[in-house]
PDB file of C-alpha atoms and ligand atoms in Angstrom:
ATOM      1  CA  MET A 522      26.423  60.551 -57.604  1.00  0.00           C
ATOM      2  CA  ASP A 523      27.225  64.185 -56.815  1.00  0.00           C
ATOM      3  CA  LEU A 524      24.063  65.737 -55.375  1.00  0.00           C
ATOM      4  CA  GLN A 525      25.476  69.228 -55.900  1.00  0.00           C
ATOM      5  CA  ILE A 526      24.315  70.611 -52.557  1.00  0.00           C
ATOM      6  CA  LYS A 527      27.724  71.504 -51.121  1.00  0.00           C
ATOM      7  CA  ASP A 528      27.644  74.650 -48.912  1.00  0.00           C
ATOM      8  CA  LYS A 529      23.868  75.004 -49.262  1.00  0.00           C
ATOM      9  CA  ILE A 530      21.867  75.924 -46.167  1.00  0.00           C
ATOM     10  CA  PHE A 531      18.932  73.728 -45.148  1.00  0.00           C
ATOM     11  CA  LEU A 532      16.574  74.445 -42.280  1.00  0.00           C
ATOM     12  CA  VAL A 533      15.422  71.176 -40.673  1.00  0.00           C
ATOM     13  CA  THR A 534      12.661  71.391 -38.058  1.00  0.00           C
ATOM     14  CA  GLY A 535      12.928  68.751 -35.350  1.00  0.00           C
ATOM     15  CA  GLY A 536      16.339  68.245 -36.924  1.00  0.00           C
ATOM     16  CA  ALA A 537      18.226  66.885 -33.921  1.00  0.00           C
ATOM     17  CA  LYS A 538      16.130  63.800 -33.247  1.00  0.00           C
ATOM     18  CA  GLY A 539      14.630  60.826 -35.089  1.00  0.00           C
ATOM     19  CA  ILE A 540      13.928  61.289 -38.801  1.00  0.00           C
ATOM     20  CA  GLY A 541      14.990  64.942 -38.659  1.00  0.00           C
ATOM     21  CA  GLU A 542      18.365  64.012 -37.172  1.00  0.00           C
ATOM     22  CA  SER A 543      18.999  61.503 -39.966  1.00  0.00           C
ATOM     23  CA  ILE A 544      18.102  64.140 -42.546  1.00  0.00           C
ATOM     24  CA  SER A 545      20.469  66.648 -40.886  1.00  0.00           C
ATOM     25  CA  LEU A 546      23.308  64.102 -40.842  1.00  0.00           C
ATOM     26  CA  ALA A 547      22.708  63.212 -44.499  1.00  0.00           C
ATOM     27  CA  ILE A 548      22.714  66.892 -45.470  1.00  0.00           C
ATOM     28  CA  ALA A 549      26.009  67.424 -43.623  1.00  0.00           C
ATOM     29  CA  GLU A 550      27.519  64.316 -45.178  1.00  0.00           C
ATOM     30  CA  GLU A 551      26.912  65.866 -48.602  1.00  0.00           C
ATOM     31  CA  GLY A 552      28.877  68.973 -47.550  1.00  0.00           C
ATOM     32  CA  ALA A 553      25.805  71.150 -47.001  1.00  0.00           C
ATOM     33  CA  ILE A 554      24.873  72.879 -43.734  1.00  0.00           C
ATOM     34  CA  PRO A 555      21.874  71.787 -41.667  1.00  0.00           C
ATOM     35  CA  VAL A 556      20.310  74.400 -39.394  1.00  0.00           C
ATOM     36  CA  VAL A 557      18.383  72.346 -36.867  1.00  0.00           C
ATOM     37  CA  VAL A 558      15.517  73.816 -34.943  1.00  0.00           C
ATOM     38  CA  GLY A 559      13.795  72.117 -32.034  1.00  0.00           C
ATOM     39  CA  ARG A 560      12.702  72.295 -28.435  1.00  0.00           C
ATOM     40  CA  SER A 561      15.749  70.683 -26.870  1.00  0.00           C
ATOM     41  CA  ARG A 562      18.767  72.959 -26.614  1.00  0.00           C
ATOM     42  CA  GLU A 563      20.873  70.026 -25.467  1.00  0.00           C
ATOM     43  CA  LYS A 564      19.974  67.804 -28.450  1.00  0.00           C
ATOM     44  CA  GLY A 565      20.605  70.595 -30.942  1.00  0.00           C
ATOM     45  CA  ASN A 566      23.972  71.506 -29.443  1.00  0.00           C
ATOM     46  CA  GLN A 567      24.972  67.851 -29.285  1.00  0.00           C
ATOM     47  CA  LEU A 568      24.301  67.372 -32.989  1.00  0.00           C
ATOM     48  CA  VAL A 569      26.245  70.500 -33.913  1.00  0.00           C
ATOM     49  CA  GLN A 570      29.188  69.366 -31.774  1.00  0.00           C
ATOM     50  CA  THR A 571      29.181  65.858 -33.302  1.00  0.00           C
ATOM     51  CA  LEU A 572      29.184  67.287 -36.817  1.00  0.00           C
ATOM     52  CA  ARG A 573      31.854  69.902 -36.063  1.00  0.00           C
ATOM     53  CA  GLU A 574      34.102  67.185 -34.613  1.00  0.00           C
ATOM     54  CA  LYS A 575      33.793  65.492 -38.025  1.00  0.00           C
ATOM     55  CA  GLY A 576      34.769  68.710 -39.766  1.00  0.00           C
ATOM     56  CA  ARG A 577      31.223  69.521 -40.864  1.00  0.00           C
ATOM     57  CA  GLU A 578      29.307  72.739 -40.288  1.00  0.00           C
ATOM     58  CA  ALA A 579      25.892  72.887 -38.562  1.00  0.00           C
ATOM     59  CA  TYR A 580      23.903  75.331 -36.477  1.00  0.00           C
ATOM     60  CA  ALA A 581      21.197  74.850 -33.840  1.00  0.00           C
ATOM     61  CA  ILE A 582      18.248  77.058 -32.966  1.00  0.00           C
ATOM     62  CA  HIS A 583      16.350  76.346 -29.791  1.00  0.00           C
ATOM     63  CA  LYS A 584      12.644  77.042 -30.313  1.00  0.00           C
ATOM     64  CA  GLU A 585       9.099  75.754 -29.822  1.00  0.00           C
ATOM     65  CA  LEU A 586       7.520  76.248 -33.240  1.00  0.00           C
ATOM     66  CA  GLY A 587       3.975  76.780 -32.009  1.00  0.00           C
ATOM     67  CA  SER A 588       3.625  80.447 -32.968  1.00  0.00           C
ATOM     68  CA  SER A 589       4.092  82.498 -36.116  1.00  0.00           C
ATOM     69  CA  ASP A 590       6.478  84.805 -34.211  1.00  0.00           C
ATOM     70  CA  SER A 591       8.781  81.950 -33.292  1.00  0.00           C
ATOM     71  CA  CYS A 592       8.823  80.766 -36.939  1.00  0.00           C
ATOM     72  CA  ARG A 593       9.623  84.271 -38.186  1.00  0.00           C
ATOM     73  CA  GLU A 594      12.448  84.524 -35.646  1.00  0.00           C
ATOM     74  CA  VAL A 595      13.882  81.206 -36.831  1.00  0.00           C
ATOM     75  CA  VAL A 596      14.065  82.384 -40.446  1.00  0.00           C
ATOM     76  CA  GLU A 597      15.490  85.764 -39.339  1.00  0.00           C
ATOM     77  CA  GLU A 598      18.219  83.982 -37.394  1.00  0.00           C
ATOM     78  CA  VAL A 599      19.153  81.792 -40.369  1.00  0.00           C
ATOM     79  CA  MET A 600      19.406  84.890 -42.554  1.00  0.00           C
ATOM     80  CA  ARG A 601      21.438  86.758 -39.917  1.00  0.00           C
ATOM     81  CA  VAL A 602      23.922  83.904 -39.578  1.00  0.00           C
ATOM     82  CA  TYR A 603      24.176  82.614 -43.160  1.00  0.00           C
ATOM     83  CA  GLY A 604      22.523  85.279 -45.321  1.00  0.00           C
ATOM     84  CA  LYS A 605      20.711  82.690 -47.441  1.00  0.00           C
ATOM     85  CA  LEU A 606      18.453  79.651 -47.323  1.00  0.00           C
ATOM     86  CA  ASP A 607      18.402  76.882 -49.934  1.00  0.00           C
ATOM     87  CA  GLY A 608      15.799  74.551 -48.511  1.00  0.00           C
ATOM     88  CA  LEU A 609      13.162  74.111 -45.818  1.00  0.00           C
ATOM     89  CA  ILE A 610      12.460  70.675 -44.382  1.00  0.00           C
ATOM     90  CA  ASN A 611       9.226  70.790 -42.406  1.00  0.00           C
ATOM     91  CA  ASN A 612       9.523  67.737 -40.190  1.00  0.00           C
ATOM     92  CA  ALA A 613       8.742  68.536 -36.532  1.00  0.00           C
ATOM     93  CA  GLY A 614       5.615  66.899 -35.196  1.00  0.00           C
ATOM     94  CA  ALA A 615       4.219  64.212 -32.941  1.00  0.00           C
ATOM     95  CA  ASN A 616       1.325  61.795 -33.076  1.00  0.00           C
ATOM     96  CA  ASP A 617      -0.465  62.970 -29.944  1.00  0.00           C
ATOM     97  CA  GLY A 618      -3.666  60.945 -29.991  1.00  0.00           C
ATOM     98  CA  VAL A 619      -6.269  63.711 -29.931  1.00  0.00           C
ATOM     99  CA  GLY A 620      -9.274  61.725 -31.135  1.00  0.00           C
ATOM    100  CA  LEU A 621     -12.861  62.587 -31.950  1.00  0.00           C
ATOM    101  CA  GLU A 622     -14.270  60.776 -28.943  1.00  0.00           C
ATOM    102  CA  ASN A 623     -11.274  61.074 -26.636  1.00  0.00           C
ATOM    103  CA  GLY A 624     -10.328  64.639 -27.417  1.00  0.00           C
ATOM    104  CA  SER A 625     -11.657  68.159 -27.102  1.00  0.00           C
ATOM    105  CA  PRO A 626     -11.855  71.222 -29.326  1.00  0.00           C
ATOM    106  CA  GLU A 627      -9.100  72.807 -27.213  1.00  0.00           C
ATOM    107  CA  ALA A 628      -6.765  69.808 -27.517  1.00  0.00           C
ATOM    108  CA  TYR A 629      -7.515  69.591 -31.242  1.00  0.00           C
ATOM    109  CA  LEU A 630      -6.547  73.228 -31.814  1.00  0.00           C
ATOM    110  CA  LYS A 631      -3.406  72.850 -29.676  1.00  0.00           C
ATOM    111  CA  SER A 632      -2.350  69.821 -31.681  1.00  0.00           C
ATOM    112  CA  LEU A 633      -2.797  71.650 -34.993  1.00  0.00           C
ATOM    113  CA  GLU A 634      -0.596  74.399 -33.588  1.00  0.00           C
ATOM    114  CA  LYS A 635       2.174  71.932 -32.825  1.00  0.00           C
ATOM    115  CA  ASN A 636       1.813  69.752 -35.913  1.00  0.00           C
ATOM    116  CA  LEU A 637       0.553  71.881 -38.761  1.00  0.00           C
ATOM    117  CA  HIS A 638       0.699  75.647 -38.491  1.00  0.00           C
ATOM    118  CA  HIS A 639       4.488  75.906 -38.376  1.00  0.00           C
ATOM    119  CA  TYR A 640       4.695  74.145 -41.768  1.00  0.00           C
ATOM    120  CA  TYR A 641       2.811  77.129 -43.241  1.00  0.00           C
ATOM    121  CA  PHE A 642       4.443  79.813 -41.063  1.00  0.00           C
ATOM    122  CA  LEU A 643       7.964  78.697 -41.953  1.00  0.00           C
ATOM    123  CA  GLY A 644       7.073  78.319 -45.640  1.00  0.00           C
ATOM    124  CA  HIS A 645       5.687  81.850 -45.593  1.00  0.00           C
ATOM    125  CA  TYR A 646       8.652  83.465 -43.840  1.00  0.00           C
ATOM    126  CA  ALA A 647      11.237  81.448 -45.785  1.00  0.00           C
ATOM    127  CA  LEU A 648       9.736  82.284 -49.162  1.00  0.00           C
ATOM    128  CA  PRO A 649      11.691  85.479 -49.949  1.00  0.00           C
ATOM    129  CA  ALA A 650      14.977  83.645 -49.295  1.00  0.00           C
ATOM    130  CA  LEU A 651      13.857  80.569 -51.252  1.00  0.00           C
ATOM    131  CA  LYS A 652      12.879  82.771 -54.198  1.00  0.00           C
ATOM    132  CA  LYS A 653      16.421  84.147 -54.283  1.00  0.00           C
ATOM    133  CA  SER A 654      18.052  80.727 -54.055  1.00  0.00           C
ATOM    134  CA  ARG A 655      15.455  78.905 -56.216  1.00  0.00           C
ATOM    135  CA  GLY A 656      15.421  76.526 -53.265  1.00  0.00           C
ATOM    136  CA  SER A 657      12.990  73.790 -52.381  1.00  0.00           C
ATOM    137  CA  ILE A 658      10.603  72.695 -49.664  1.00  0.00           C
ATOM    138  CA  LEU A 659      10.185  69.190 -48.319  1.00  0.00           C
ATOM    139  CA  ASN A 660       7.225  68.327 -46.080  1.00  0.00           C
ATOM    140  CA  ILE A 661       7.390  65.219 -43.932  1.00  0.00           C
ATOM    141  CA  SER A 662       3.837  63.871 -43.714  1.00  0.00           C
ATOM    142  CA  SER A 663       2.600  60.456 -42.522  1.00  0.00           C
ATOM    143  CA  LYS A 664       0.688  57.419 -43.723  1.00  0.00           C
ATOM    144  CA  THR A 665      -2.059  58.406 -41.276  1.00  0.00           C
ATOM    145  CA  ALA A 666      -3.051  61.123 -43.789  1.00  0.00           C
ATOM    146  CA  LEU A 667      -4.145  58.356 -46.159  1.00  0.00           C
ATOM    147  CA  THR A 668      -4.793  55.215 -44.156  1.00  0.00           C
ATOM    148  CA  GLY A 669      -6.272  56.713 -40.981  1.00  0.00           C
ATOM    149  CA  GLN A 670      -5.218  55.333 -37.644  1.00  0.00           C
ATOM    150  CA  GLY A 671      -8.128  55.965 -35.314  1.00  0.00           C
ATOM    151  CA  GLY A 672      -8.060  58.142 -32.213  1.00  0.00           C
ATOM    152  CA  THR A 673      -5.767  60.803 -33.649  1.00  0.00           C
ATOM    153  CA  SER A 674      -7.950  63.290 -35.570  1.00  0.00           C
ATOM    154  CA  ALA A 675      -5.763  66.361 -35.167  1.00  0.00           C
ATOM    155  CA  TYR A 676      -2.510  64.651 -36.145  1.00  0.00           C
ATOM    156  CA  ALA A 677      -4.131  62.911 -39.147  1.00  0.00           C
ATOM    157  CA  ALA A 678      -5.700  66.205 -40.230  1.00  0.00           C
ATOM    158  CA  ALA A 679      -2.332  67.960 -39.935  1.00  0.00           C
ATOM    159  CA  LYS A 680      -0.629  65.252 -41.982  1.00  0.00           C
ATOM    160  CA  GLY A 681      -3.360  65.410 -44.656  1.00  0.00           C
ATOM    161  CA  ALA A 682      -3.100  69.184 -44.811  1.00  0.00           C
ATOM    162  CA  GLN A 683       0.677  68.896 -45.277  1.00  0.00           C
ATOM    163  CA  LEU A 684       0.039  66.856 -48.433  1.00  0.00           C
ATOM    164  CA  ALA A 685      -2.441  69.494 -49.612  1.00  0.00           C
ATOM    165  CA  PHE A 686       0.177  72.203 -48.923  1.00  0.00           C
ATOM    166  CA  THR A 687       2.658  70.231 -50.997  1.00  0.00           C
ATOM    167  CA  ARG A 688       0.504  70.286 -54.156  1.00  0.00           C
ATOM    168  CA  GLU A 689      -0.803  73.793 -53.491  1.00  0.00           C
ATOM    169  CA  TRP A 690       2.656  75.309 -52.975  1.00  0.00           C
ATOM    170  CA  ALA A 691       4.155  73.306 -55.849  1.00  0.00           C
ATOM    171  CA  VAL A 692       1.674  75.049 -58.145  1.00  0.00           C
ATOM    172  CA  GLU A 693       1.982  78.500 -56.549  1.00  0.00           C
ATOM    173  CA  LEU A 694       5.783  78.430 -56.584  1.00  0.00           C
ATOM    174  CA  LEU A 695       6.313  77.074 -60.117  1.00  0.00           C
ATOM    175  CA  ARG A 696       6.946  80.631 -61.293  1.00  0.00           C
ATOM    176  CA  TYR A 697       9.937  80.916 -58.950  1.00  0.00           C
ATOM    177  CA  GLY A 698      11.405  77.522 -59.798  1.00  0.00           C
ATOM    178  CA  ILE A 699      10.847  76.415 -56.192  1.00  0.00           C
ATOM    179  CA  ARG A 700      10.088  72.711 -55.967  1.00  0.00           C
ATOM    180  CA  VAL A 701       7.849  71.332 -53.221  1.00  0.00           C
ATOM    181  CA  ASN A 702       7.617  67.636 -52.370  1.00  0.00           C
ATOM    182  CA  ALA A 703       6.518  65.402 -49.505  1.00  0.00           C
ATOM    183  CA  ILE A 704       7.795  62.187 -48.014  1.00  0.00           C
ATOM    184  CA  VAL A 705       5.218  59.882 -46.494  1.00  0.00           C
ATOM    185  CA  PRO A 706       6.735  57.569 -43.883  1.00  0.00           C
ATOM    186  CA  ALA A 707       4.756  54.753 -42.277  1.00  0.00           C
ATOM    187  CA  GLU A 708       6.677  52.951 -39.524  1.00  0.00           C
ATOM    188  CA  VAL A 709      10.124  54.301 -38.602  1.00  0.00           C
ATOM    189  CA  MET A 710      11.905  53.528 -35.323  1.00  0.00           C
ATOM    190  CA  THR A 711      12.638  56.901 -33.717  1.00  0.00           C
ATOM    191  CA  PRO A 712      12.550  58.203 -30.124  1.00  0.00           C
ATOM    192  CA  LEU A 713       8.917  59.243 -30.719  1.00  0.00           C
ATOM    193  CA  TYR A 714       7.989  55.808 -32.041  1.00  0.00           C
ATOM    194  CA  ARG A 715       9.833  54.059 -29.199  1.00  0.00           C
ATOM    195  CA  ALA A 716       7.923  56.139 -26.635  1.00  0.00           C
ATOM    196  CA  TRP A 717       4.637  55.168 -28.329  1.00  0.00           C
ATOM    197  CA  ILE A 718       5.410  51.459 -28.547  1.00  0.00           C
ATOM    198  CA  ASN A 719       6.398  51.485 -24.873  1.00  0.00           C
ATOM    199  CA  THR A 720       2.836  52.497 -23.969  1.00  0.00           C
ATOM    200  CA  PHE A 721       1.721  48.926 -24.774  1.00  0.00           C
ATOM    201  CA  ASP A 722       1.758  46.204 -22.124  1.00  0.00           C
ATOM    202  CA  GLN A 723       4.027  44.040 -24.279  1.00  0.00           C
ATOM    203  CA  PRO A 724       5.945  46.452 -26.495  1.00  0.00           C
ATOM    204  CA  ASP A 725       8.201  43.838 -28.151  1.00  0.00           C
ATOM    205  CA  GLU A 726       5.247  41.684 -29.143  1.00  0.00           C
ATOM    206  CA  LYS A 727       3.373  44.715 -30.461  1.00  0.00           C
ATOM    207  CA  LEU A 728       6.416  45.720 -32.506  1.00  0.00           C
ATOM    208  CA  ARG A 729       6.743  42.245 -34.042  1.00  0.00           C
ATOM    209  CA  GLU A 730       3.036  42.360 -34.928  1.00  0.00           C
ATOM    210  CA  ILE A 731       3.478  45.731 -36.682  1.00  0.00           C
ATOM    211  CA  GLU A 732       6.586  44.576 -38.534  1.00  0.00           C
ATOM    212  CA  GLN A 733       4.731  41.559 -39.897  1.00  0.00           C
ATOM    213  CA  ARG A 734       2.320  43.952 -41.624  1.00  0.00           C
ATOM    214  CA  ILE A 735       5.084  45.818 -43.483  1.00  0.00           C
ATOM    215  CA  PRO A 736       5.201  44.137 -46.899  1.00  0.00           C
ATOM    216  CA  LEU A 737       8.848  44.605 -47.906  1.00  0.00           C
ATOM    217  CA  GLY A 738      11.091  42.653 -45.559  1.00  0.00           C
ATOM    218  CA  ASN A 739       8.653  42.706 -42.640  1.00  0.00           C
ATOM    219  CA  ARG A 740      10.710  45.410 -40.994  1.00  0.00           C
ATOM    220  CA  MET A 741      10.552  49.044 -39.952  1.00  0.00           C
ATOM    221  CA  THR A 742      11.822  51.688 -42.362  1.00  0.00           C
ATOM    222  CA  LYS A 743      15.183  53.077 -41.216  1.00  0.00           C
ATOM    223  CA  ALA A 744      15.361  56.824 -40.579  1.00  0.00           C
ATOM    224  CA  GLN A 745      18.423  56.792 -42.851  1.00  0.00           C
ATOM    225  CA  GLU A 746      16.224  55.521 -45.702  1.00  0.00           C
ATOM    226  CA  ILE A 747      13.920  58.518 -45.285  1.00  0.00           C
ATOM    227  CA  ALA A 748      16.987  60.786 -45.177  1.00  0.00           C
ATOM    228  CA  ASP A 749      18.414  59.321 -48.405  1.00  0.00           C
ATOM    229  CA  MET A 750      15.201  60.216 -50.231  1.00  0.00           C
ATOM    230  CA  ALA A 751      15.153  63.626 -48.542  1.00  0.00           C
ATOM    231  CA  VAL A 752      18.633  64.706 -49.695  1.00  0.00           C
ATOM    232  CA  PHE A 753      17.895  63.454 -53.196  1.00  0.00           C
ATOM    233  CA  LEU A 754      14.668  65.487 -53.358  1.00  0.00           C
ATOM    234  CA  LEU A 755      16.483  68.574 -52.066  1.00  0.00           C
ATOM    235  CA  SER A 756      19.270  68.176 -54.590  1.00  0.00           C
ATOM    236  CA  GLU A 757      19.831  69.329 -58.142  1.00  0.00           C
ATOM    237  CA  ARG A 758      19.429  65.686 -59.183  1.00  0.00           C
ATOM    238  CA  ALA A 759      15.708  66.065 -58.468  1.00  0.00           C
ATOM    239  CA  ALA A 760      15.485  69.268 -60.494  1.00  0.00           C
ATOM    240  CA  HIS A 761      12.389  68.121 -62.394  1.00  0.00           C
ATOM    241  CA  ILE A 762      10.444  66.648 -59.465  1.00  0.00           C
ATOM    242  CA  THR A 763       7.767  68.770 -57.825  1.00  0.00           C
ATOM    243  CA  GLY A 764       4.366  68.290 -56.211  1.00  0.00           C
ATOM    244  CA  GLN A 765       5.132  64.647 -55.462  1.00  0.00           C
ATOM    245  CA  TYR A 766       4.382  62.405 -52.488  1.00  0.00           C
ATOM    246  CA  LEU A 767       7.182  59.883 -52.069  1.00  0.00           C
ATOM    247  CA  PHE A 768       6.228  56.821 -50.048  1.00  0.00           C
ATOM    248  CA  VAL A 769       9.306  55.455 -48.304  1.00  0.00           C
ATOM    249  CA  ASP A 770       7.424  52.778 -46.424  1.00  0.00           C
ATOM    250  CA  GLY A 771       8.281  49.263 -47.624  1.00  0.00           C
ATOM    251  CA  GLY A 772       4.971  49.161 -49.513  1.00  0.00           C
ATOM    252  CA  TYR A 773       2.891  49.800 -46.385  1.00  0.00           C
ATOM    253  CA  VAL A 774       0.354  52.191 -47.899  1.00  0.00           C
ATOM    254  CA  HIS A 775      -0.102  50.861 -51.411  1.00  0.00           C
ATOM    255  CA  LEU A 776       0.472  47.125 -51.410  1.00  0.00           C
ATOM    256  CA  ASP A 777      -2.194  44.634 -50.531  1.00  0.00           C
ATOM    257  CA  ARG A 778      -2.133  43.978 -46.778  1.00  0.00           C
ATOM    258  CA  SER A 779      -2.906  40.299 -47.416  1.00  0.00           C
ATOM    259  CA  LEU A 780       0.625  40.060 -48.842  1.00  0.00           C
ATOM    260  CA  SER A 781       1.744  39.138 -45.349  1.00  0.00           C
ATOM    261  CA  VAL A 782       0.244  35.721 -46.100  1.00  0.00           C
ATOM    262  CA  LEU A 783       2.536  35.365 -49.144  1.00  0.00           C
ATOM    263  CA  ASN A 784       5.568  36.401 -47.097  1.00  0.00           C
ATOM    264  CA  SER A 785       5.066  33.878 -44.350  1.00  0.00           C
TER     265      SER A 785
HETATM  266  P1  NAP B1516      10.826  62.506 -32.921  1.00  0.00           P
HETATM  267  O1  NAP B1516      11.744  61.357 -32.755  1.00  0.00           O
HETATM  268  O2  NAP B1516       9.990  62.899 -31.753  1.00  0.00           O
HETATM  269  O3  NAP B1516      11.575  63.793 -33.450  1.00  0.00           O
HETATM  270  C1  NAP B1516      10.821  64.954 -33.719  1.00  0.00           C
HETATM  271  C2  NAP B1516      11.557  66.168 -33.236  1.00  0.00           C
HETATM  272  O4  NAP B1516      10.738  67.331 -33.515  1.00  0.00           O
HETATM  273  C3  NAP B1516      11.787  66.190 -31.720  1.00  0.00           C
HETATM  274  O5  NAP B1516      13.057  66.743 -31.480  1.00  0.00           O
HETATM  275  C4  NAP B1516      10.706  67.128 -31.209  1.00  0.00           C
HETATM  276  O6  NAP B1516      11.030  67.784 -30.000  1.00  0.00           O
HETATM  277  C5  NAP B1516      10.627  68.123 -32.347  1.00  0.00           C
HETATM  278  N1  NAP B1516       9.330  68.824 -32.347  1.00  0.00           N
HETATM  279  C6  NAP B1516       8.109  68.276 -32.490  1.00  0.00           C
HETATM  280  N2  NAP B1516       7.157  69.234 -32.472  1.00  0.00           N
HETATM  281  C7  NAP B1516       7.816  70.400 -32.307  1.00  0.00           C
HETATM  282  C8  NAP B1516       7.411  71.756 -32.207  1.00  0.00           C
HETATM  283  N3  NAP B1516       6.124  72.089 -32.273  1.00  0.00           N
HETATM  284  N4  NAP B1516       8.354  72.700 -32.024  1.00  0.00           N
HETATM  285  C9  NAP B1516       9.667  72.371 -31.975  1.00  0.00           C
HETATM  286  N5  NAP B1516      10.119  71.116 -32.067  1.00  0.00           N
HETATM  287  C10 NAP B1516       9.201  70.138 -32.224  1.00  0.00           C
HETATM  288  O7  NAP B1516       9.803  62.186 -34.151  1.00  0.00           O
HETATM  289  P2  NAP B1516      10.000  61.382 -35.516  1.00  0.00           P
HETATM  290  O8  NAP B1516       9.400  60.047 -35.345  1.00  0.00           O
HETATM  291  O9  NAP B1516      11.386  61.513 -36.012  1.00  0.00           O
HETATM  292  O10 NAP B1516       8.992  62.208 -36.446  1.00  0.00           O
HETATM  293  C11 NAP B1516       9.430  63.207 -37.351  1.00  0.00           C
HETATM  294  C12 NAP B1516       8.322  63.459 -38.366  1.00  0.00           C
HETATM  295  O11 NAP B1516       8.023  62.253 -39.067  1.00  0.00           O
HETATM  296  C13 NAP B1516       7.011  63.943 -37.726  1.00  0.00           C
HETATM  297  O12 NAP B1516       6.418  64.923 -38.536  1.00  0.00           O
HETATM  298  C14 NAP B1516       6.168  62.672 -37.735  1.00  0.00           C
HETATM  299  O13 NAP B1516       4.800  62.976 -37.801  1.00  0.00           O
HETATM  300  C15 NAP B1516       6.634  62.015 -39.022  1.00  0.00           C
HETATM  301  N6  NAP B1516       6.372  60.569 -39.066  1.00  0.00           N
HETATM  302  C16 NAP B1516       7.052  59.706 -38.266  1.00  0.00           C
HETATM  303  C17 NAP B1516       6.764  58.346 -38.354  1.00  0.00           C
HETATM  304  C18 NAP B1516       7.490  57.325 -37.520  1.00  0.00           C
HETATM  305  O14 NAP B1516       7.179  56.138 -37.663  1.00  0.00           O
HETATM  306  N7  NAP B1516       8.437  57.692 -36.681  1.00  0.00           N
HETATM  307  C19 NAP B1516       5.776  57.869 -39.232  1.00  0.00           C
HETATM  308  C20 NAP B1516       5.105  58.802 -40.015  1.00  0.00           C
HETATM  309  C21 NAP B1516       5.414  60.136 -39.936  1.00  0.00           C
HETATM  310  P3  NAP B1516      10.783  67.036 -28.573  1.00  0.00           P
HETATM  311  O15 NAP B1516      11.796  65.947 -28.508  1.00  0.00           O
HETATM  312  O16 NAP B1516      10.973  68.130 -27.583  1.00  0.00           O
HETATM  313  O17 NAP B1516       9.363  66.538 -28.622  1.00  0.00           O
END
């Protein structure tokens, strides 16, 4: 299937690590150009080098996305270098465990800054370019928006708001032909997830326990599987899909949890 995204420019936040890295690689594999933005200069440069060695084009921007200024600068840099933008993939974020009981108003606000506000800021600053390209926006949310997790109010609120943005922007941007969709992952092995699982006394046991609760195949979703859905949604092949939440989660959110009994 030709996704018809060759030479298009896609801005991927957190695009050099975990799910974002897989999305960037998938974009490049289709002949399009990922512009990765993240905190680690080294990671970004590494990804660009790997792709260039394979004859692909990519570009890295080193930035903490916490402020509106930094988001504006990111979009300005993309426009300076490439002169256009065909898609925004809002992906950067981290489950930082700022709870209701074990949190504080200050930590809550800080977490929203790191997890939520840049989704809006980048959407806002990218809009003029997306209007020109009739591009699309993809928001990476999380199952926590719908299932809750406990002890992570700010992150769950950010992830819920990202789903609200998805529907809200899909409606607002209909007139420009800009499509807006979300992917909702549940359990994906990434550096962030590995760091979290390692906080348990017996990480391997904990991981096996989690996998048993994932209905399809009792396994983690692969970052590549999120990326496959992402490039499809960004492509012309998804030209009539907007305002949707796509659950790439092995049935985690919607299927009956007691299914684990049937699987065993
Ligand atoms: P990851 O492995 O930590 O990769 C995320 C990347 O984003 C990292 O490079 C990180 O930089 C960067 N980043 C995060 N916040 C940033 C900020 N404010 N400014 C600039 N860069 C920032 O995480 P992941 O597991 O791939 O998660 C990617 C997305 O998927 C997140 O939105 C997450 O909520 C969502 N998600 C993941 C899972 C899962 O199971 N992994 C499940 C549901 C949803 P540093 O390395 O410097 O932190």
